[in-house]
Coordinates of C-alpha atoms in Angstrom, one line a residue:
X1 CA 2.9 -5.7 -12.0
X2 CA 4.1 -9.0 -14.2
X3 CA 5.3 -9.4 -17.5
X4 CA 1.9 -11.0 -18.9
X5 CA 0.9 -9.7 -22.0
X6 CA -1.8 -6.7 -21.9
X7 CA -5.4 -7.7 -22.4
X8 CA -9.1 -6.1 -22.7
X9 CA -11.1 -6.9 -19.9
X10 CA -14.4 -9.1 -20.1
X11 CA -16.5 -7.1 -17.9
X12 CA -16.1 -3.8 -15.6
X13 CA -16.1 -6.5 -12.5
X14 CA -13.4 -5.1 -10.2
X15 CA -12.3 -7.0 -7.1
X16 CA -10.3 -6.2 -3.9
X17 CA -8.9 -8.6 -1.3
X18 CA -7.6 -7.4 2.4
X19 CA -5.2 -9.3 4.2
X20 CA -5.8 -8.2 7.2
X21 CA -4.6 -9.4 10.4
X22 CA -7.7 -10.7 12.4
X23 CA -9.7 -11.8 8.7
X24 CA -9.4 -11.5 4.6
X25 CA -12.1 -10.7 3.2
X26 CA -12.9 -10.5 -0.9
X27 CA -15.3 -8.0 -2.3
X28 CA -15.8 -8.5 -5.9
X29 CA -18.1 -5.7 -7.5
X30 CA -18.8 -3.7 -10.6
X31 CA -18.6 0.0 -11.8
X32 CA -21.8 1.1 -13.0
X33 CA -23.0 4.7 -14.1
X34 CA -20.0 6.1 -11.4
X35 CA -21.5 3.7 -8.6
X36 CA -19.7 0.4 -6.9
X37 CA -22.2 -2.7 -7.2
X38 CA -21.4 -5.7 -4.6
X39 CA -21.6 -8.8 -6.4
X40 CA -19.8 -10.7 -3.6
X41 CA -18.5 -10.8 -0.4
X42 CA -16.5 -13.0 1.4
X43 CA -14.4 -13.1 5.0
X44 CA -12.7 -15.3 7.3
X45 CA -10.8 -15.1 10.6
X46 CA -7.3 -16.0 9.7
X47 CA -5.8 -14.5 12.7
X48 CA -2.5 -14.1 10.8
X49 CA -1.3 -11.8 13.7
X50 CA -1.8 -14.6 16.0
X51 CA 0.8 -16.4 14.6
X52 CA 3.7 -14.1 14.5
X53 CA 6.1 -15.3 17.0
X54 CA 8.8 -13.1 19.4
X55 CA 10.6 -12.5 16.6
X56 CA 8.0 -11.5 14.5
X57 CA 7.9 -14.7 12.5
X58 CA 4.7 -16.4 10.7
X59 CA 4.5 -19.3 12.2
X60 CA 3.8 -22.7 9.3
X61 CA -0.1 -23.0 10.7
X62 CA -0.3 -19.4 10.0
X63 CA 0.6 -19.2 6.9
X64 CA -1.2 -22.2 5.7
X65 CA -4.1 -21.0 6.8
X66 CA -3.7 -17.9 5.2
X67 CA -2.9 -19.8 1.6
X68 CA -5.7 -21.9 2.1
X69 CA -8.0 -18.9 2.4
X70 CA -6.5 -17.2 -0.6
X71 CA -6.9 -20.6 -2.6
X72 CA -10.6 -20.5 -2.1
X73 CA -10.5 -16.5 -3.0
X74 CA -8.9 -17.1 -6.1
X75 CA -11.2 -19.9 -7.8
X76 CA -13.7 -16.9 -7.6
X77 CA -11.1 -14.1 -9.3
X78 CA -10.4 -16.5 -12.0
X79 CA -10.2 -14.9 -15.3
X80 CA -10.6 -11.2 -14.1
X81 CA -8.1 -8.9 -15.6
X82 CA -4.9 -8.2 -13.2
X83 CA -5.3 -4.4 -13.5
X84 CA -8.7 -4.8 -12.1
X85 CA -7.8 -6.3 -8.9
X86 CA -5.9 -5.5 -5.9
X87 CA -4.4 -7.5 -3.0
X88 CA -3.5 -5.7 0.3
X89 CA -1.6 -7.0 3.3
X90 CA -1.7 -5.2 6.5
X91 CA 0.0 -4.7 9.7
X92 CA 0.6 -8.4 10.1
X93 CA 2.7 -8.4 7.0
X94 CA 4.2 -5.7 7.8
X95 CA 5.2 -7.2 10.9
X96 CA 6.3 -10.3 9.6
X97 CA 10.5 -11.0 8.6
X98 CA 9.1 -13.8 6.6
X99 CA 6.5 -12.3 4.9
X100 CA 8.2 -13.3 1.8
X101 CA 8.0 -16.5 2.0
X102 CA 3.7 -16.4 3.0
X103 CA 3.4 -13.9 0.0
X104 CA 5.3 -16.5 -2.6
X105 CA 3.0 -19.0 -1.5
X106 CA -0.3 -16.4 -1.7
X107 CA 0.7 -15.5 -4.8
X108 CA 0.9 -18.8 -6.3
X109 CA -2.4 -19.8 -5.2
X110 CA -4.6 -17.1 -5.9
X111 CA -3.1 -15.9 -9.0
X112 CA -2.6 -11.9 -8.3
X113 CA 0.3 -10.3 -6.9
X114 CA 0.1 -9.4 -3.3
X115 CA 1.2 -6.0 -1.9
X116 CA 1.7 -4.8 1.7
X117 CA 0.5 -1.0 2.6
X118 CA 1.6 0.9 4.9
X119 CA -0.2 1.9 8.0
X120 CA -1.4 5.4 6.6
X121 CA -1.6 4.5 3.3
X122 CA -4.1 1.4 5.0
X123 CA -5.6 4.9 7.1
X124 CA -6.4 6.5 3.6
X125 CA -8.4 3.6 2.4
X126 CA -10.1 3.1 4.7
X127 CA -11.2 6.8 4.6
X128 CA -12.4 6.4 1.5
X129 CA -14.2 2.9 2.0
X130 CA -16.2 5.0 5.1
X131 CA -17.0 8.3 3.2
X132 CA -18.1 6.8 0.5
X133 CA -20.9 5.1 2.8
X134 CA -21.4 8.7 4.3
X135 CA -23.7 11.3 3.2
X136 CA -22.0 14.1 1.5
X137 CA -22.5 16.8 3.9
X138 CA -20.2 19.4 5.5
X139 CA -17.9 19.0 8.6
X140 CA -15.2 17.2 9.9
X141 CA -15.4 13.0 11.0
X142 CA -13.2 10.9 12.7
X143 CA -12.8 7.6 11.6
X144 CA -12.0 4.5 13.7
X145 CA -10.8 1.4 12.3
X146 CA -9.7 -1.5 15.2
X147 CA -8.1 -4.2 13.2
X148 CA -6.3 -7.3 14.3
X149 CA -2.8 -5.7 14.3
X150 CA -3.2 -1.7 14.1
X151 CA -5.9 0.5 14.6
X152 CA -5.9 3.2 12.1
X153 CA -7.4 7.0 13.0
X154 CA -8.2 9.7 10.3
X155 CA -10.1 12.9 10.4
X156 CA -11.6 14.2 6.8
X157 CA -14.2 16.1 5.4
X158 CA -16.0 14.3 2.9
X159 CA -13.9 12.8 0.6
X160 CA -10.6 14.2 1.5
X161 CA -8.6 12.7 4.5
X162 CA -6.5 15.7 6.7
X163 CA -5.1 13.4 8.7
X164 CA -3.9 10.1 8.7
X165 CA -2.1 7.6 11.1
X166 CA -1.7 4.1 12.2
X167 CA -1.0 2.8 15.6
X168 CA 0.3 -0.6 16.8
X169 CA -2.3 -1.6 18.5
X170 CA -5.4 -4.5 17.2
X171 CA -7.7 -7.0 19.0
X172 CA -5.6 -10.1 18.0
X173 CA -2.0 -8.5 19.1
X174 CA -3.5 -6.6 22.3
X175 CA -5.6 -10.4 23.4
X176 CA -2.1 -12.0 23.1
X177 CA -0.2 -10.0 25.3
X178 CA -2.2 -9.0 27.8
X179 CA -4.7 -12.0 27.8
X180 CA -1.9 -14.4 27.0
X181 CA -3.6 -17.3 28.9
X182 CA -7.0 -16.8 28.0
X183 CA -8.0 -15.6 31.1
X184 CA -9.8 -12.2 32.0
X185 CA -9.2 -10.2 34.9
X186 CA -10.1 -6.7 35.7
X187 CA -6.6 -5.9 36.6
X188 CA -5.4 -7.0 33.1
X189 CA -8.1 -5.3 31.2
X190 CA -6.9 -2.4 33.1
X191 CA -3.4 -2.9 31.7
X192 CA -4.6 -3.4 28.2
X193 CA -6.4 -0.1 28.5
X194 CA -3.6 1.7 29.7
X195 CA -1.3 0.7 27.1
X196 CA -3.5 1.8 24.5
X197 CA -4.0 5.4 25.8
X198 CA -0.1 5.6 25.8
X199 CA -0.2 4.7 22.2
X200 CA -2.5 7.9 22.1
X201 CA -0.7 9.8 23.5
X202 CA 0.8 10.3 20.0
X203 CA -2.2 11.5 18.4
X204 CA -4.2 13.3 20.8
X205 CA -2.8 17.1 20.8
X206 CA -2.7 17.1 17.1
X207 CA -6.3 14.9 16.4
X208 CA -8.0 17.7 19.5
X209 CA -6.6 20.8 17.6
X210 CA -8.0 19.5 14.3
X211 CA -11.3 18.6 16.0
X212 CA -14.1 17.1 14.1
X213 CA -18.1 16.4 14.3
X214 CA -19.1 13.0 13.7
X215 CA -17.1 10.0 14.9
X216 CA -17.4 6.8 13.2
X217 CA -16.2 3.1 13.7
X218 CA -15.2 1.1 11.1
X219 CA -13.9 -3.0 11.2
X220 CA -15.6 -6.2 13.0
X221 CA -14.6 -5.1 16.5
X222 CA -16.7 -2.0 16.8
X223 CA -19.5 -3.7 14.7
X224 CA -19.5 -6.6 17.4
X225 CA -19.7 -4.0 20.2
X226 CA -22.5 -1.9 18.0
X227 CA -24.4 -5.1 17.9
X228 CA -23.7 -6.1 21.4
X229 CA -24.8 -3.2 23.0
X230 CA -28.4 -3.4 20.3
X231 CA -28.7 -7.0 21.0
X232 CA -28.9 -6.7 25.2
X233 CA -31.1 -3.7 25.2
X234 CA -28.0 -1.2 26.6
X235 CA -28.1 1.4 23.9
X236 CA -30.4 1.7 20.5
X237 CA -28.5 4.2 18.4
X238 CA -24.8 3.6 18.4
X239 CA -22.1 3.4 21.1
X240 CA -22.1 5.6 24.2
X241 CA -19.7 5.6 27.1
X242 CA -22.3 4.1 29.4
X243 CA -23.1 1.5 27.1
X244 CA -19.8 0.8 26.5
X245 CA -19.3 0.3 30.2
X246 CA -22.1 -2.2 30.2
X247 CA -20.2 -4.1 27.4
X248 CA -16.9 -4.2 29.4
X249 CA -19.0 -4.8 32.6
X250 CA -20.9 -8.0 31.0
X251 CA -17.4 -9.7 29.6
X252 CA -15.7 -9.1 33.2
X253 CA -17.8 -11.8 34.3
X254 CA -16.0 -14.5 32.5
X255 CA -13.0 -16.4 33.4
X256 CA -11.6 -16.7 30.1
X257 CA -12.0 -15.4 26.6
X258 CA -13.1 -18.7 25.1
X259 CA -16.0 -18.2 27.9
X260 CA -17.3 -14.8 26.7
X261 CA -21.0 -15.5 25.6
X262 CA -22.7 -11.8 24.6
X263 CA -25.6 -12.0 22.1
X264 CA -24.7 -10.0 19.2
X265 CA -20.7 -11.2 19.2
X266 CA -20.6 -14.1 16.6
X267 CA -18.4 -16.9 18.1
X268 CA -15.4 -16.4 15.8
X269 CA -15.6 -12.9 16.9
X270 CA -15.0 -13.4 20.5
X271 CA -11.5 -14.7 21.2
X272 CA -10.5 -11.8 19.9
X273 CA -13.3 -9.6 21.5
X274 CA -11.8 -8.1 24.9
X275 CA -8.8 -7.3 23.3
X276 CA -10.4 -4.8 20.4
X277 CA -12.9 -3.9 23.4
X278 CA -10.3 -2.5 25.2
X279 CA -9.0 -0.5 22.8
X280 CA -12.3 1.0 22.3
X281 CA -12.7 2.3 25.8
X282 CA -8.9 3.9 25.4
X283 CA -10.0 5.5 22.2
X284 CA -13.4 6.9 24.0
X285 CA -11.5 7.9 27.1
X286 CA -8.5 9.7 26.0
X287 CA -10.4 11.9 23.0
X288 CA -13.5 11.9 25.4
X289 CA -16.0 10.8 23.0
X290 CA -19.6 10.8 23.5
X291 CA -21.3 8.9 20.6
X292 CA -19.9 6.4 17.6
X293 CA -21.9 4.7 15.0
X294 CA -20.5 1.9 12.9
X295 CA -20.2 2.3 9.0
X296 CA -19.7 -0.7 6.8
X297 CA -17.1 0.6 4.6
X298 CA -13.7 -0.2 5.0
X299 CA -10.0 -1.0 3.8
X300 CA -11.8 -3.4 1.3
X301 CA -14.5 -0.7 -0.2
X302 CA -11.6 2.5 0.0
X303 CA -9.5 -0.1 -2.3
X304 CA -12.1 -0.4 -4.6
X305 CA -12.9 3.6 -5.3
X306 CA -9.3 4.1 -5.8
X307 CA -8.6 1.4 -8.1
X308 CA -12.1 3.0 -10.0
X309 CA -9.8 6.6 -9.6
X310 CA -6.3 4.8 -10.9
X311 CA -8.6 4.0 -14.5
X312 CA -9.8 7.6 -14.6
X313 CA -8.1 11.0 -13.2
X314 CA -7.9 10.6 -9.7
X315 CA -5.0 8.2 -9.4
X316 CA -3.5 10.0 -5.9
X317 CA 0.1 8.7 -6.6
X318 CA 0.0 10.6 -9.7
X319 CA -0.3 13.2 -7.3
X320 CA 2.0 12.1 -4.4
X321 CA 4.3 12.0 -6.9
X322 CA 4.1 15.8 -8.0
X323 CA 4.2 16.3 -4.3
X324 CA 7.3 15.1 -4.0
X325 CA 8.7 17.0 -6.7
X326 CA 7.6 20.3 -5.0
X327 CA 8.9 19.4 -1.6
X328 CA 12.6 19.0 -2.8
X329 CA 12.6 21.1 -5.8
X330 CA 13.0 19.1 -8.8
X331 CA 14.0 20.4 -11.8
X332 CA 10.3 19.3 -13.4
X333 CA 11.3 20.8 -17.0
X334 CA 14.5 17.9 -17.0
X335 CA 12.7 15.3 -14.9
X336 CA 9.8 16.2 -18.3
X337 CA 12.9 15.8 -20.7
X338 CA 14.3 12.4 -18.8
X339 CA 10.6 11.5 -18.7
X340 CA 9.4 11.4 -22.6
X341 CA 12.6 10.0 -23.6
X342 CA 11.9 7.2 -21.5
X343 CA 8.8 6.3 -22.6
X344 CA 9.8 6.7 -26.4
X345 CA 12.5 4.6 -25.8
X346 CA 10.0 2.3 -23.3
X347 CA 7.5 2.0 -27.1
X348 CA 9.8 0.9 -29.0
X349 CA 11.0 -2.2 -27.1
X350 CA 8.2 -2.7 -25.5
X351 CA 7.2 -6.1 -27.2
X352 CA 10.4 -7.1 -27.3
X353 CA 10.5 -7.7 -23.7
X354 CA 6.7 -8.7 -22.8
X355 CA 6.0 -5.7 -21.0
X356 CA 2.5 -4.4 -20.5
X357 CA 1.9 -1.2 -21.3
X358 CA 0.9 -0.4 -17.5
X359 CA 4.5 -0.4 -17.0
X360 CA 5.1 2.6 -18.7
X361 CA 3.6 4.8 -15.6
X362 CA 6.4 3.3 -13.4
X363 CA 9.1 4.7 -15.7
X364 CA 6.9 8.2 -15.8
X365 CA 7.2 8.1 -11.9
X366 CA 11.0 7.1 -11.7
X367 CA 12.1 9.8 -13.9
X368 CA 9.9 12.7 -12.3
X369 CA 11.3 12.2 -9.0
X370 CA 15.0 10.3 -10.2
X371 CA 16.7 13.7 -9.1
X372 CA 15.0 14.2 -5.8
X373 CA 18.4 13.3 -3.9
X374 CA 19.9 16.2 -4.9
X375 CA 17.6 18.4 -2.4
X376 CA 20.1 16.5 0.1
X377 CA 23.4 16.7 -1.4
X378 CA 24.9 16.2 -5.0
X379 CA 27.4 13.7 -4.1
X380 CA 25.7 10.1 -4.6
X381 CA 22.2 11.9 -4.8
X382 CA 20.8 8.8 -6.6
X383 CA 21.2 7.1 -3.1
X384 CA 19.7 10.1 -1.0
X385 CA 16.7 9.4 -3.7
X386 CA 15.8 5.8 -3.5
X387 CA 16.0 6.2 0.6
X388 CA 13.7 9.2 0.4
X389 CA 11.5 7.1 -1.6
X390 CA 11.9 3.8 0.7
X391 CA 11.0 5.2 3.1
X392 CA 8.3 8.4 2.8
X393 CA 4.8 7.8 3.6
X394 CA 3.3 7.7 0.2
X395 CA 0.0 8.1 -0.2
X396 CA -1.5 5.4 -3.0
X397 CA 2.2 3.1 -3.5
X398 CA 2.3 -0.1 -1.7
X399 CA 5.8 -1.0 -0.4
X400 CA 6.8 -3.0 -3.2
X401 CA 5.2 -0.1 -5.4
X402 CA 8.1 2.3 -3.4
X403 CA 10.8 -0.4 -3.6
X404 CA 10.5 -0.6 -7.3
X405 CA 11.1 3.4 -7.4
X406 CA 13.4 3.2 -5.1
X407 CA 15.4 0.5 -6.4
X408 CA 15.3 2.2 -10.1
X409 CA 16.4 6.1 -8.7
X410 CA 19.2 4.3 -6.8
X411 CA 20.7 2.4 -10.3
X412 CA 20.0 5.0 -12.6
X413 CA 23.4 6.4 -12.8
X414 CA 26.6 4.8 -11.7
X415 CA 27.3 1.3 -11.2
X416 CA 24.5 -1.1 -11.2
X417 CA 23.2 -3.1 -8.3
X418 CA 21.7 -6.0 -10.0
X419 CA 21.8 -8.0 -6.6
X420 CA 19.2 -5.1 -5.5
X421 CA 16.3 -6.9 -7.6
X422 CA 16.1 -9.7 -4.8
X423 CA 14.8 -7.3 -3.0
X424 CA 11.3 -6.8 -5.5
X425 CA 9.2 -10.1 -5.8
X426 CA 10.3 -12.5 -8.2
X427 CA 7.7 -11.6 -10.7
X428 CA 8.7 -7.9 -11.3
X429 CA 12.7 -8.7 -10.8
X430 CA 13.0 -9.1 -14.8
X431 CA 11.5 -6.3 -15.8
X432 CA 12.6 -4.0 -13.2
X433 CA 16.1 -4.3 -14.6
X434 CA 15.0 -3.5 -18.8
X435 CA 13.7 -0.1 -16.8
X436 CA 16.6 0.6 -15.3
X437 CA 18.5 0.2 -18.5
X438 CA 16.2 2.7 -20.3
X439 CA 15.9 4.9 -17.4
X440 CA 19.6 5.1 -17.7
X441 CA 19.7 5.7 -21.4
X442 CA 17.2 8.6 -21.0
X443 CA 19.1 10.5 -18.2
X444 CA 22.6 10.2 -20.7
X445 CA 20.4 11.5 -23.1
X446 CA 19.8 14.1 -21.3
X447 CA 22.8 14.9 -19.5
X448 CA 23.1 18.7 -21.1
X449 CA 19.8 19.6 -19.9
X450 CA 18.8 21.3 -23.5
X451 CA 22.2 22.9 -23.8
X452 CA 21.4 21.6 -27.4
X453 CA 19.3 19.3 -29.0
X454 CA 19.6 15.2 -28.9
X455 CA 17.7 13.0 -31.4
X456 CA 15.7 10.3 -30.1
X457 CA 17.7 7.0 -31.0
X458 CA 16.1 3.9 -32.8
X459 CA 16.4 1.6 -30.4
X460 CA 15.9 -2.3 -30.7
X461 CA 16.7 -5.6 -28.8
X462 CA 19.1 -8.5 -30.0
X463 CA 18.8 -11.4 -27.7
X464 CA 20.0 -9.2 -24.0
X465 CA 22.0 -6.4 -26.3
X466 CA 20.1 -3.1 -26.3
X467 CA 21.2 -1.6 -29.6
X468 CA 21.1 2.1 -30.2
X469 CA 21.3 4.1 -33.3
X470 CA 21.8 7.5 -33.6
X471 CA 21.8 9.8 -37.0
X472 CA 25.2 9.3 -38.9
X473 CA 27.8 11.5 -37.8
X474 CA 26.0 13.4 -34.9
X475 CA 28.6 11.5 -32.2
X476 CA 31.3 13.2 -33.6
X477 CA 29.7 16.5 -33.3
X478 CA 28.5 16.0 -30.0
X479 CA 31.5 14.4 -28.5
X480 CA 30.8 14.8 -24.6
X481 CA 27.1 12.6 -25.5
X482 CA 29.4 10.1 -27.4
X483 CA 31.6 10.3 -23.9
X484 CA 28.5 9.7 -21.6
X485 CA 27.2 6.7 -23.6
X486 CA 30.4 5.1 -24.1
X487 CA 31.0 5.1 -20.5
X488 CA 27.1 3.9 -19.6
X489 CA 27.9 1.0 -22.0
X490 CA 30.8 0.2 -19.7
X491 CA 28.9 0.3 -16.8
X492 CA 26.0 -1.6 -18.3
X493 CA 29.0 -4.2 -19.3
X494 CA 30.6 -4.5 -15.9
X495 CA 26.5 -5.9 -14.3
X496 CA 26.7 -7.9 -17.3
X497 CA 24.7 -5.9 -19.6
X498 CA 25.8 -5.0 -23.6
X499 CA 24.7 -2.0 -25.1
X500 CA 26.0 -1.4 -28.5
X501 CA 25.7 1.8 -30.7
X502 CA 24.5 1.7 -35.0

């Protein structure tokens, strides 16, 4: 989201970018008659994850590698239209404290804003990247995904993911700490495998009861061991538990990962190898799986079909958002009334400010849920609401997508937090607060919830003084309104804000 002006776009080339925390990789394709074409790929190993310290701190080498990726991504996005292409960071940035400071930098160089996911919403994705390389028949699949950071595990049925989750566990984090000098011992490939089935011990029960009838693997580590196993002659059709054994049985006879030499693992592949193999046998072991095949979708390809849904009538946070409503019993008839004054209000000033008009569906969102708090309690319910939306898992936002809700519910009544802004990236911070003003306006507006009927003011912009005018006399005869604005324009005042009434 930025303040550039809106503009028609040149061609139907989309483009996704994953930051993921082994690799990024760029796909840049184009709709065509309801299909994805590939135009281009592109990936390298970053190993972002690699350089996260105790702390969980990007190290400088990390994140100049990382920009220096991105800087070569983005002389081939040049031109494309912003609402056509979507940066994701993964589990490494999610990890990071100072992910800030690598995402200024990313931004700057590749020229579109960055956005972190969260590990289901990642899980989703990548669903959708895998099913859409699937034929469409009936019955359950799970879906593997080992990155460098997490491994993600979902279990759908065709298009539609029933469940989703993310656990910390990927071939760069897992070779750190349990290969941390390089070297590879049965004993500590032992160690690695145990830890992983602990982390499954959170899924299994619930993934078992579900059950599915395909199992796939999606991401470079279970493509390496696919390979491996073709390339040696252990297995023709897939991975299998004895092949798999062969795998972990050939790398046990190196001293070190910088050693392991198995045809079929490219070379930039195998520092990271043991660590996503191990992983592997813990996922075949503790959900006693017999047979995987790889699928070449992914985080990258699930990104593209749902920025392809977002431009036509499948945007899932349209429907995360009606979700939300349900589960804590919004008032949708005066989240509707908050919501079209908005947006009138949003139209009228909207050139006045430099927003796009994309912008627009982040005030829809803000006012159908701005009352969500009060499922908790009506005293300070506007701060029950922006933690609620903080922090749910929902399905299509990034976390600076939920932030911006978040931060707009929390100052849409009361006093304003304009120190809150800091914590959206620099390029929404501007226009974050003009939607917090209207959303404000909108919910006075509204503040009788139809008890009788309130005109929709002109409204227009001198310099920062948002100027209202009502029809003459209609105050007076509404004097609690009158009330409600009068003391709005004192808040607005006291964050350093002037609103004046015509």
């Amino acid at each position: 989201m930025t303040e550039q002006p809106s503009y028609e776009p040149e061609s139907l080339r989309i483009a996704a970018v994953d930051l993921g925390s082994n690799s990024f990789h760029m796909m840049i394709a184009e709709e065509f008659q309801g299909e994805i074409r590939t135009l281009e790929k592109r990936g390298e190993k970053v190993q972002l994850a690699a350089g996260l310290d105790n702390q969980n701190y990007l190290s400088e080498d990390a994140i100049q590698r990382g920009v220096d990726c991105l800087a070569q991504f983005g002389q081939r996005l040049q031109g494309m239209n912003p609402d056509r292409v979507v940066v994701f960071a993964t589990n490494a940035l999610r990890a990071a404290r100072n992910r800030r400071a690598f995402i200024d930098r990313a931004e700057e160089v590749l020229g579109y804003p960055v956005e972190v996911i969260a590990g289901r919403e990642e899980a989703r994705l990548i669903y959708l990247g895998v099913a859409h390389t699937q034929a469409d028949d009936g019955g359950q699949r799970l879906v593997v995904d080992i990155g460098g950071g997490s491994t993600e595990f979902i279990i759908g049925e065709r298009f539609e993911a029933k469940a989703l989750e993310s656990l910390h566990m990927g071939c760069v984090s897992y070779t750190k700490r349990y290969f941390p000098d390089g070297k590879i011992t049965a004993k500590q490939f032992r160690q690695a495998v145990s830890a992983a089935k602990q982390e499954l011990l959170n899924i299994k029960a619930h993934y078992r009861h579900l059950g599915w009838q395909s199992e796939i693997g999606s991401s470079g580590t279970i493509r390496a061991v696919e390979q491996a196993i073709v390339s040696n002659g252990w297995g023709t059709d897939g991975i299998t538990p004895e092949a798999l054994k062969n795998v972990v049985d050939h790398c046990l006879l190196y001293d070190t990962v910088d050693d392991v030499d198995i045809e079929g693992v490219k070379p930039d592949r195998r520092q990271v190898f043991v660590g996503g193999l191990a992983i592997l046998v813990a996922v075949f072991e503790t959900l006693d799986l017999k047979h995987m095949r790889y699928s070449d979708g992914a985080l990258r390809e699930g990104a593209l079909w749902d920025l392809v849904g977002r431009s036509g009538h499948e945007d899932v946070r349209t429907r995360t958002i009606a979700s939300m409503q349900e589960r804590f019993y919004v008032d949708t008839a005066q989240a509707e009334r908050v919501e079209q004054t908005a947006l009138a209000l949003f139209q009228q000033i909207r050139g006045d400010i430099h927003a796009r008009v994309e912008l627009a569906q982040w005030l829809r969102w803000a006012a159908r849920v701005h009352e969500i708090g009060l499922s908790i309690a009506h005293s300070g319910f506007h701060k029950h609401g922006a933690y609620l939306l903080q922090h749910s898992d929902m399905l299509g936002f990034t976390r600076q997508g939920q932030m911006l809700l978040a931060i707009l519910v929390r100052n849409h009544r009361r006093k304003i937090h304009p120190e809150e802004l800091e914590l959206l990236p620099t390029r929404q911070q501007g226009i974050a607060l003009w939607l917090i003003r209207i959303l404000r306006l909108a919910t006075v507006l509204n503040h009788s919830r139809e008890a009788y009927d309130v005109p929709l003011p002109e409204v227009s912009i001198a310099q920062d003084t948002l100027c209202l005018a009502l029809p003459e006399g209609w105050l007076d005869n509404f004097p609690l309104t009158a009330q409600d604005l009068e003391e709005e324009a004192d808040l607005q005042k006291s964050a350093g804000l002037k609103v004046e009434f015509r």
